[in-house]
Amino acid sequence: MLTAEGLVKTFPGVRALDGATLRLTAGSVHALLGENGAGKSTLIKILTGVYQPDGGQVLLGDTELRLAGPLDAQRAGIGVVHQERNLIPQFSIAENIVLHHLPRRFGLVDRARMRAEARRCLDLLDLDLDPDTPVSGLSVAQAELVEIAKALSIDSKVLLLDEPTASLTGDEADRLYAIVRKLRDSGHAVVLVSHKLEEVFAVADTVTVLRDGRTVAEAEPLADYTQDRIVDLMVGRAYASVRLPERQVDPETPAALRLREVSTARGHRDISLSVRPGEILGLYGLVGAGRSELAKALLGLDRITSGTVEVQGRPVRIRDVGEALRRYRIGYVTENRKEEGLFLDQPITRNIGVTIWRGLARAGLVTDRAERRLSEEYADRLGIRASSVRQLAGQLSGGNQQKVSLAKWLAARCEILIVDEPTVGIDVRTKAAFHELIAELAGSGLGLLLISSDLPEIVTLADRITVMSDFSLRGDLVNDHDYARMSQAIIRLIHAGSG
């Protein structure tokens, strides 16, 4: 159905694609795998007309496609659902679905036809939603499915899904993949980009693996591979599980951060927890449990209505993120790095230096040289892969963006660090490096509050695990790192809390 052959794409100092090939057939789910920076996003952007290749060609059947922009890709029947939502919250479901091909009558938008077209696309996905519902009122999973309905409305025969379950619960992901199988059975070619290999093996038929911009496995039957073999192809060497050094945290050590019976305007009730210096407290729960909202309340972004927050044993009232950093040495690595964690249109230097501009300034000015030296130090320390520290953050892979987001807080020498979903959308090798780094930070005496929906990640890293559900705490566990035992205990707490 679609062939991308010998694609080459070069950015300043970086060869993102170096002869990459992708072949898709109708009626199949095709996994596109690779590390962050392997070229997956660049390949998708070429297939959707965002980028034009420097070499190679894209064929639809036997016809070469020359895609000058995303509208050309849509006209060719190529739809895409990006990891970051592309819906307009203030618009209705129907308005979002037909946004790029509004039906008109006598020069005006024909709202009856608009609703009918939206209903047709929603019915294809078995979605019982009112087309007039504002998108702002949808759950994350519903918004994901509306994105797919939007792609189907342009009669997409090829559908590209980029990390579609990154923000979904297990049940929501199962429903999404049931719809993917339905699309496959109706003759669509579906491309799945995901770092969750268990899901890939459950739903995909064939696989292409990219490494350093080159295709190292091309349209192979996935049944012929094991997960270990796929990982080996992705990283170029056999992958060994991370073995983190043992750390001992004295339970008598005074807490660096403590919450006493905290309630918030968002609905948290009687939250009590503590993080000691050198300790990793894992805060686990399903999507929607209230963990990120609690972190934002600690930083003054939401209102605390009762209870006490203590930093280094002293009650505090934090008004904003700047005060949290300057007065109390608290940093926050947000889960939403693209919208909250980074200036995508600014270079790495500006993103890393922003937390300590006052310290870098001389005579009231921050020089490019000072920012560059600081950034080069942390780029080397964290292994940030870029053409230079002047490269724009928006041009980096997801894993390298996350490293930049972390680097700015390390540069500020935080004593308490809240890390929210640190490895969402990150490949196995980068994920392992992050785990090593987080353990190293704790070993240096940093107190870490680790928020994660990744159960293996929590059991691997945390010293203690606090379970949250429905904006309340359900229990606190000392982690013995026995995955089977700890996961069962955590799941029991979640189910007990939900009734």
Coordinates of C-alpha atoms in Angstrom, one line a residue:
M1 CA 0.0 0.0 0.0
L2 CA 2.7 2.5 1.0
T3 CA 6.5 2.4 0.5
A4 CA 9.1 4.8 1.9
E5 CA 12.4 3.8 0.2
G6 CA 15.9 5.0 0.9
L7 CA 14.9 8.1 2.8
V8 CA 17.6 10.6 3.8
K9 CA 17.0 13.6 6.0
T10 CA 19.8 15.8 7.4
F11 CA 19.5 18.6 9.9
P12 CA 22.5 20.9 10.9
G13 CA 25.1 18.5 12.4
V14 CA 22.7 15.5 12.5
R15 CA 21.8 12.9 9.8
A16 CA 18.4 11.8 11.1
L17 CA 17.6 9.3 8.4
D18 CA 20.3 7.5 6.4
G19 CA 18.6 5.4 3.7
A20 CA 15.6 4.3 5.9
T21 CA 12.9 2.1 4.3
L22 CA 9.4 1.3 5.5
R23 CA 6.9 -1.0 3.6
L24 CA 3.3 -1.2 4.5
T25 CA 0.6 -3.6 3.4
A26 CA -3.2 -3.3 3.6
G27 CA -4.9 -5.1 6.5
S28 CA -1.9 -5.2 8.8
V29 CA -0.6 -3.6 12.0
H30 CA 3.0 -2.6 11.5
A31 CA 5.3 -1.8 14.5
L32 CA 7.9 0.9 13.9
L33 CA 10.5 0.6 16.7
G34 CA 13.8 2.2 17.6
E35 CA 15.5 4.2 20.3
N36 CA 14.8 7.9 20.9
G37 CA 16.8 9.6 18.1
A38 CA 16.7 6.5 15.8
G39 CA 14.7 8.5 13.2
K40 CA 11.1 7.3 13.9
S41 CA 9.6 10.8 14.3
T42 CA 11.5 12.2 11.3
L43 CA 10.2 9.3 9.2
I44 CA 6.6 9.9 10.3
K45 CA 6.9 13.7 9.6
I46 CA 8.1 12.9 6.0
L47 CA 5.1 10.5 5.5
T48 CA 2.8 13.2 6.7
G49 CA 4.3 16.1 4.7
V50 CA 5.8 18.0 7.6
Y51 CA 9.3 17.4 6.3
Q52 CA 10.5 16.9 2.7
P53 CA 13.2 14.2 2.3
D54 CA 16.7 15.1 1.1
G55 CA 16.8 11.8 -0.7
G56 CA 14.7 8.7 -1.4
Q57 CA 11.0 8.5 -2.3
V58 CA 7.6 7.7 -1.0
L59 CA 5.2 5.6 -3.1
L60 CA 1.5 5.0 -2.7
G61 CA 1.1 1.8 -4.7
D62 CA 3.2 2.5 -7.8
T63 CA 2.7 6.3 -7.7
E64 CA 5.4 8.5 -6.2
L65 CA 4.1 11.0 -3.7
R66 CA 5.4 14.5 -3.4
L67 CA 4.0 15.9 -0.2
A68 CA 4.4 19.6 0.1
G69 CA 2.5 19.7 3.5
P70 CA 0.2 17.8 5.8
L71 CA -2.9 18.6 3.6
D72 CA -1.2 16.7 0.7
A73 CA -0.8 13.7 3.0
Q74 CA -4.4 13.8 4.1
R75 CA -5.5 14.0 0.5
A76 CA -3.4 10.9 -0.2
G77 CA -5.2 9.0 2.6
I78 CA -2.4 9.2 5.2
G79 CA -3.7 10.0 8.7
V80 CA -1.7 10.5 11.9
V81 CA -2.4 10.6 15.7
H82 CA 0.5 12.3 17.4
Q83 CA 1.6 11.6 20.9
E84 CA 0.7 15.2 21.8
R85 CA -3.0 15.9 21.2
N86 CA -3.9 18.1 18.2
L87 CA -7.5 18.9 19.2
I88 CA -8.9 22.4 20.0
P89 CA -10.3 22.1 23.5
Q90 CA -12.9 24.9 23.0
F91 CA -14.3 23.2 19.9
S92 CA -16.9 20.4 19.8
I93 CA -16.0 16.8 18.9
A94 CA -17.7 17.4 15.5
E95 CA -15.9 20.6 14.8
N96 CA -12.5 19.0 15.6
I97 CA -13.2 15.9 13.4
V98 CA -14.1 17.9 10.2
L99 CA -11.9 20.9 10.9
H100 CA -9.8 20.6 7.7
H101 CA -12.8 19.8 5.4
L102 CA -15.7 21.7 6.7
P103 CA -19.0 20.9 4.8
R104 CA -20.6 24.1 3.5
R105 CA -24.0 25.1 2.2
F106 CA -24.5 28.4 0.5
G107 CA -21.1 29.5 1.8
L108 CA -21.8 28.7 5.4
V109 CA -20.8 25.8 7.5
D110 CA -23.4 23.0 7.2
R111 CA -23.7 21.9 10.8
A112 CA -26.2 19.1 10.1
R113 CA -23.7 17.5 7.7
M114 CA -20.8 18.2 10.1
R115 CA -22.6 16.3 12.9
A116 CA -23.6 13.5 10.6
E117 CA -20.0 13.0 9.4
A118 CA -18.7 13.1 13.0
R119 CA -21.4 10.5 14.0
R120 CA -20.3 8.3 11.1
C121 CA -16.6 8.4 12.2
L122 CA -17.5 7.8 15.9
D123 CA -19.7 4.9 14.9
L124 CA -16.8 3.3 13.1
L125 CA -15.0 3.2 16.5
D126 CA -18.1 2.2 18.5
L127 CA -17.8 5.6 20.4
D128 CA -21.1 6.6 22.0
L129 CA -20.3 10.3 22.3
D130 CA -22.4 13.4 21.5
P131 CA -20.8 15.2 18.5
D132 CA -21.6 18.5 20.2
T133 CA -19.6 17.7 23.3
P134 CA -16.7 20.1 23.9
V135 CA -13.4 18.3 23.6
S136 CA -12.3 20.0 26.9
G137 CA -14.8 17.7 28.7
L138 CA -13.3 14.4 27.4
S139 CA -11.0 12.0 29.2
V140 CA -7.5 11.4 27.9
A141 CA -8.7 8.1 26.3
Q142 CA -11.7 9.6 24.7
A143 CA -9.6 12.4 23.2
E144 CA -7.2 9.8 21.8
L145 CA -10.1 8.0 20.1
V146 CA -11.5 11.3 18.7
E147 CA -8.1 11.9 17.2
I148 CA -8.4 8.6 15.4
A149 CA -12.0 9.5 14.3
K150 CA -10.5 12.7 12.9
A151 CA -8.0 10.7 10.9
L152 CA -10.8 8.4 9.6
S153 CA -12.9 11.4 8.5
I154 CA -10.4 12.1 5.7
D155 CA -10.7 8.5 4.5
S156 CA -7.3 7.5 5.8
K157 CA -6.1 4.1 4.4
V158 CA -2.8 4.5 6.2
L159 CA -3.0 5.4 9.9
L160 CA 0.1 6.3 11.9
L161 CA -0.2 6.1 15.7
D162 CA 2.7 7.6 17.7
E163 CA 2.8 6.4 21.3
P164 CA -1.0 6.1 21.5
T165 CA -1.2 4.6 25.0
A166 CA 1.4 6.7 26.7
S167 CA -1.3 8.4 28.9
L168 CA -3.8 5.6 29.0
T169 CA -4.7 3.1 31.7
G170 CA -4.4 -0.6 31.0
D171 CA -8.2 -1.0 30.3
E172 CA -8.2 2.1 28.0
A173 CA -5.2 0.7 26.1
D174 CA -7.0 -2.6 25.6
R175 CA -10.0 -0.8 24.2
L176 CA -7.8 1.2 21.9
Y177 CA -6.1 -1.8 20.5
A178 CA -9.4 -3.6 20.0
I179 CA -10.3 -0.7 17.7
V180 CA -6.8 -0.9 16.0
R181 CA -7.6 -4.6 15.2
K182 CA -10.9 -3.6 13.8
L183 CA -9.3 -1.1 11.5
R184 CA -6.8 -3.7 10.4
D185 CA -9.5 -6.2 9.6
S186 CA -11.3 -3.6 7.5
G187 CA -8.2 -3.2 5.3
H188 CA -6.3 -0.3 6.8
A189 CA -2.6 -0.2 7.2
V190 CA -1.8 0.8 10.8
V191 CA 1.7 1.9 11.9
L192 CA 2.3 1.7 15.6
V193 CA 5.1 3.6 17.2
S194 CA 5.5 2.5 20.9
H195 CA 8.2 1.8 23.5
K196 CA 5.8 -0.7 25.3
L197 CA 7.1 -3.9 23.7
E198 CA 4.5 -6.0 25.5
E199 CA 1.7 -4.1 23.7
V200 CA 3.6 -4.2 20.4
F201 CA 3.8 -8.0 20.6
A202 CA 0.1 -8.3 21.5
V203 CA -1.2 -6.3 18.6
A204 CA 1.3 -6.0 15.7
D205 CA 1.8 -8.3 12.7
T206 CA 5.0 -7.0 11.3
V207 CA 7.9 -4.9 12.4
T208 CA 10.5 -2.5 11.1
V209 CA 13.4 -1.4 13.4
L210 CA 15.4 1.7 13.0
R211 CA 18.8 2.4 14.5
D212 CA 20.8 5.6 13.9
G213 CA 18.6 6.5 10.9
R214 CA 19.0 3.1 9.2
T215 CA 16.6 0.2 8.8
V216 CA 18.0 -2.9 10.5
A217 CA 14.9 -5.0 10.3
E218 CA 12.5 -4.4 7.4
A219 CA 8.8 -5.5 7.4
E220 CA 9.6 -8.7 9.2
P221 CA 6.9 -11.0 10.7
L222 CA 6.9 -10.1 14.4
A223 CA 6.2 -13.7 15.4
D224 CA 9.8 -14.5 14.3
Y225 CA 11.3 -12.3 17.0
T226 CA 11.6 -12.3 20.8
Q227 CA 11.5 -9.1 22.8
D228 CA 15.2 -9.5 23.7
R229 CA 16.1 -9.8 20.0
I230 CA 14.1 -6.6 19.2
V231 CA 15.9 -4.7 21.9
D232 CA 19.2 -6.0 20.7
L233 CA 18.4 -4.6 17.2
M234 CA 17.3 -1.3 18.6
V235 CA 20.4 -0.6 20.7
G236 CA 23.0 -2.5 18.8
R237 CA 24.0 -4.8 21.6
A238 CA 22.4 -7.2 24.1
Y239 CA 20.5 -5.3 26.7
A240 CA 21.3 -6.1 30.3
S241 CA 18.8 -5.3 33.0
V242 CA 19.9 -2.4 35.2
R243 CA 21.4 -3.4 38.5
L244 CA 21.3 -0.4 40.8
P245 CA 23.6 -0.1 43.8
E246 CA 22.1 -0.8 47.2
R247 CA 21.4 2.3 49.3
Q248 CA 20.5 2.4 53.0
V249 CA 18.3 5.2 54.2
D250 CA 18.3 5.7 58.0
P251 CA 14.6 5.8 59.1
E252 CA 15.6 8.2 61.9
T253 CA 16.9 10.8 59.5
P254 CA 14.7 13.9 59.6
A255 CA 12.5 14.4 56.5
A256 CA 13.5 16.8 53.9
L257 CA 9.9 17.1 52.8
R258 CA 6.8 16.3 54.9
L259 CA 3.1 16.6 54.3
R260 CA 0.8 16.5 57.3
E261 CA -2.9 15.9 56.6
V262 CA -2.9 18.1 53.5
S263 CA -6.1 18.7 51.6
T264 CA -6.3 20.8 48.4
A265 CA -8.9 22.6 46.2
R266 CA -8.5 19.9 43.6
G267 CA -10.0 17.3 46.0
H268 CA -7.1 15.7 47.9
R269 CA -8.0 14.6 51.4
D270 CA -5.7 14.2 54.5
I271 CA -2.5 13.5 52.5
S272 CA 0.4 12.6 54.8
L273 CA 3.8 11.5 53.5
S274 CA 7.5 12.2 53.9
V275 CA 10.7 12.1 51.9
R276 CA 14.1 11.9 53.6
P277 CA 17.5 13.0 52.1
G278 CA 18.9 10.2 50.0
E279 CA 15.5 8.5 49.7
I280 CA 13.3 7.8 46.7
L281 CA 9.6 7.8 47.6
G282 CA 7.6 6.2 44.9
L283 CA 4.1 7.7 44.4
Y284 CA 2.1 5.1 42.4
G285 CA -1.4 5.1 41.1
L286 CA -3.4 4.8 37.9
V287 CA -3.9 7.8 35.5
G288 CA -6.3 10.2 37.3
A289 CA -5.3 9.2 40.8
G290 CA -4.3 12.8 41.6
R291 CA -0.5 12.4 41.9
S292 CA 0.5 15.2 39.5
E293 CA -2.1 17.5 40.9
L294 CA -0.6 16.9 44.4
A295 CA 2.8 17.8 43.1
K296 CA 1.5 21.0 41.6
A297 CA -0.3 22.0 44.8
L298 CA 3.1 21.6 46.7
L299 CA 4.6 24.1 44.3
G300 CA 1.8 26.6 44.7
L301 CA 0.1 25.9 41.4
D302 CA -3.0 24.7 43.1
R303 CA -4.4 25.8 46.5
I304 CA -3.8 23.8 49.7
T305 CA -6.9 24.2 51.8
S306 CA -5.7 22.6 55.0
G307 CA -2.8 20.7 56.6
T308 CA 0.9 21.5 56.7
V309 CA 3.8 21.3 54.3
E310 CA 7.2 21.2 56.0
V311 CA 10.6 21.6 54.3
Q312 CA 13.7 20.6 56.4
G313 CA 11.4 20.5 59.5
R314 CA 10.0 24.0 59.1
P315 CA 6.3 24.7 58.0
V316 CA 6.2 26.6 54.7
R317 CA 3.7 28.1 52.3
I318 CA 5.0 28.0 48.8
R319 CA 3.4 30.5 46.4
D320 CA 5.0 29.5 43.1
V321 CA 7.6 27.4 41.4
G322 CA 10.2 30.2 41.6
E323 CA 9.8 30.5 45.3
A324 CA 10.0 26.7 45.7
L325 CA 13.3 26.7 43.9
R326 CA 14.9 29.8 45.4
R327 CA 13.9 29.5 49.0
Y328 CA 13.4 25.8 49.5
R329 CA 15.6 24.1 46.8
I330 CA 12.7 22.1 45.4
G331 CA 12.7 21.2 41.7
Y332 CA 9.9 19.7 39.5
V333 CA 10.5 17.6 36.4
T334 CA 7.0 17.7 34.8
E335 CA 5.5 14.8 32.9
N336 CA 4.4 17.3 30.2
R337 CA 7.9 18.3 29.0
K338 CA 6.8 19.9 25.7
E339 CA 4.2 22.3 27.2
E340 CA 5.4 22.8 30.8
G341 CA 9.1 21.6 31.0
L342 CA 10.8 23.2 28.0
F343 CA 11.0 26.2 25.7
L344 CA 10.9 24.2 22.5
D345 CA 11.8 27.3 20.3
Q346 CA 14.8 28.0 22.4
P347 CA 18.3 26.3 22.4
I348 CA 19.5 23.8 25.0
T349 CA 21.6 26.6 26.6
R350 CA 18.6 28.7 27.4
N351 CA 16.6 25.8 28.7
I352 CA 19.3 24.6 31.1
G353 CA 20.4 28.0 32.3
V354 CA 16.9 29.4 33.0
T355 CA 16.8 28.2 36.6
I356 CA 20.0 30.0 37.6
W357 CA 20.1 33.1 35.4
R358 CA 20.7 35.2 38.6
G359 CA 23.7 33.1 39.4
L360 CA 25.0 33.3 35.8
A361 CA 24.5 37.0 35.4
R362 CA 27.4 39.5 35.4
A363 CA 26.4 43.2 35.7
G364 CA 22.8 42.2 35.2
L365 CA 23.5 40.3 32.0
V366 CA 23.6 36.6 31.2
T367 CA 26.2 35.9 28.6
D368 CA 26.0 33.2 25.9
R369 CA 29.4 32.0 27.0
A370 CA 28.2 31.4 30.6
E371 CA 25.1 29.5 29.4
R372 CA 27.2 27.5 27.0
R373 CA 29.7 26.3 29.5
L374 CA 27.0 25.3 32.0
S375 CA 25.1 23.4 29.3
E376 CA 28.1 21.6 27.9
E377 CA 28.8 20.4 31.5
Y378 CA 25.3 18.9 31.9
A379 CA 25.1 17.7 28.3
D380 CA 28.2 15.6 28.9
R381 CA 27.1 14.5 32.4
L382 CA 23.6 13.3 31.2
G383 CA 24.7 12.1 27.7
I384 CA 22.4 14.6 25.8
R385 CA 22.7 13.8 22.1
A386 CA 22.6 17.0 20.0
S387 CA 24.5 18.6 17.2
S388 CA 25.5 21.3 19.8
V389 CA 24.2 22.9 22.9
R390 CA 22.8 25.6 20.6
Q391 CA 20.4 23.2 19.0
L392 CA 16.7 24.0 19.6
A393 CA 15.0 21.9 22.3
G394 CA 12.1 21.2 19.9
Q395 CA 14.5 19.4 17.5
L396 CA 15.6 16.8 20.1
S397 CA 14.2 13.4 20.5
G398 CA 11.9 12.7 23.4
G399 CA 14.6 11.1 25.6
N400 CA 17.0 14.0 25.0
Q401 CA 14.3 16.5 25.8
Q402 CA 13.7 14.8 29.1
K403 CA 17.4 15.0 29.9
V404 CA 17.4 18.7 29.2
S405 CA 14.3 19.1 31.4
L406 CA 16.1 17.3 34.2
A407 CA 19.4 19.1 33.7
K408 CA 18.0 22.6 34.5
W409 CA 17.0 21.4 38.0
L410 CA 20.3 19.7 38.6
A411 CA 22.1 22.9 37.6
A412 CA 20.1 24.7 40.3
R413 CA 21.4 22.3 42.9
C414 CA 18.0 21.2 44.2
E415 CA 17.8 19.4 47.5
I416 CA 14.3 18.0 46.9
L417 CA 13.3 16.8 43.4
I418 CA 9.8 15.8 42.2
V419 CA 10.1 13.7 39.1
D420 CA 6.8 13.1 37.3
E421 CA 6.6 10.1 34.8
P422 CA 10.3 10.4 33.9
T423 CA 10.4 7.7 31.2
V424 CA 7.1 8.0 29.3
G425 CA 7.8 7.6 25.6
I426 CA 11.5 6.8 26.2
D427 CA 13.3 3.8 24.7
V428 CA 14.8 1.0 26.8
R429 CA 18.4 2.1 26.8
T430 CA 17.6 5.7 27.7
K431 CA 15.1 4.5 30.3
A432 CA 17.9 2.4 31.9
A433 CA 20.2 5.4 31.9
F434 CA 17.5 7.5 33.6
H435 CA 17.1 4.8 36.3
E436 CA 20.8 4.8 37.0
L437 CA 20.8 8.6 37.1
I438 CA 17.9 8.8 39.5
A439 CA 19.5 6.2 41.8
E440 CA 22.8 8.2 41.6
L441 CA 21.0 11.4 42.6
A442 CA 19.5 9.7 45.6
G443 CA 22.9 8.3 46.5
S444 CA 24.3 11.9 46.5
G445 CA 21.8 12.9 49.2
L446 CA 18.9 14.3 47.1
G447 CA 15.4 13.5 48.3
L448 CA 13.3 12.3 45.4
L449 CA 9.5 12.0 45.1
L450 CA 9.1 9.7 42.0
I451 CA 5.6 9.8 40.4
S452 CA 5.2 6.9 37.9
S453 CA 2.4 4.7 36.4
D454 CA 5.1 2.2 35.4
L455 CA 5.0 -0.5 38.1
P456 CA 8.3 -2.1 37.2
E457 CA 9.9 1.3 37.4
I458 CA 8.5 2.0 40.8
V459 CA 9.6 -1.4 42.2
T460 CA 13.1 -1.0 40.6
L461 CA 13.8 2.5 42.0
A462 CA 11.8 3.3 45.1
D463 CA 12.8 2.7 48.7
R464 CA 9.2 3.1 49.9
I465 CA 6.0 3.1 47.8
T466 CA 2.9 5.2 48.6
V467 CA -0.2 4.2 46.7
M468 CA -2.7 6.8 45.7
S469 CA -6.3 6.4 44.3
D470 CA -9.1 8.9 43.8
F471 CA -7.0 11.8 45.3
S472 CA -6.4 9.9 48.6
L473 CA -3.6 7.7 49.9
R474 CA -4.3 4.0 50.2
G475 CA -1.2 2.7 51.9
D476 CA 2.5 2.9 52.3
L477 CA 4.9 0.0 51.6
V478 CA 8.5 -0.7 52.3
N479 CA 10.0 -1.9 49.0
D480 CA 11.9 -5.2 49.1
H481 CA 12.3 -5.1 45.3
D482 CA 10.6 -8.5 44.8
Y483 CA 8.5 -7.5 41.8
A484 CA 5.9 -10.3 42.1
R485 CA 5.2 -9.7 45.8
M486 CA 5.3 -5.9 45.6
S487 CA 3.1 -5.6 42.5
Q488 CA 0.5 -7.8 44.1
A489 CA 0.5 -5.7 47.3
I490 CA 0.2 -2.5 45.3
I491 CA -2.7 -3.8 43.2
R492 CA -4.5 -5.0 46.3
L493 CA -4.3 -1.5 47.8
I494 CA -5.6 0.1 44.6
H495 CA -8.5 -2.3 44.4
A496 CA -9.3 -2.0 48.1
G497 CA -9.4 1.8 47.7
S498 CA -11.8 1.6 44.8
G499 CA -14.3 -0.4 46.8

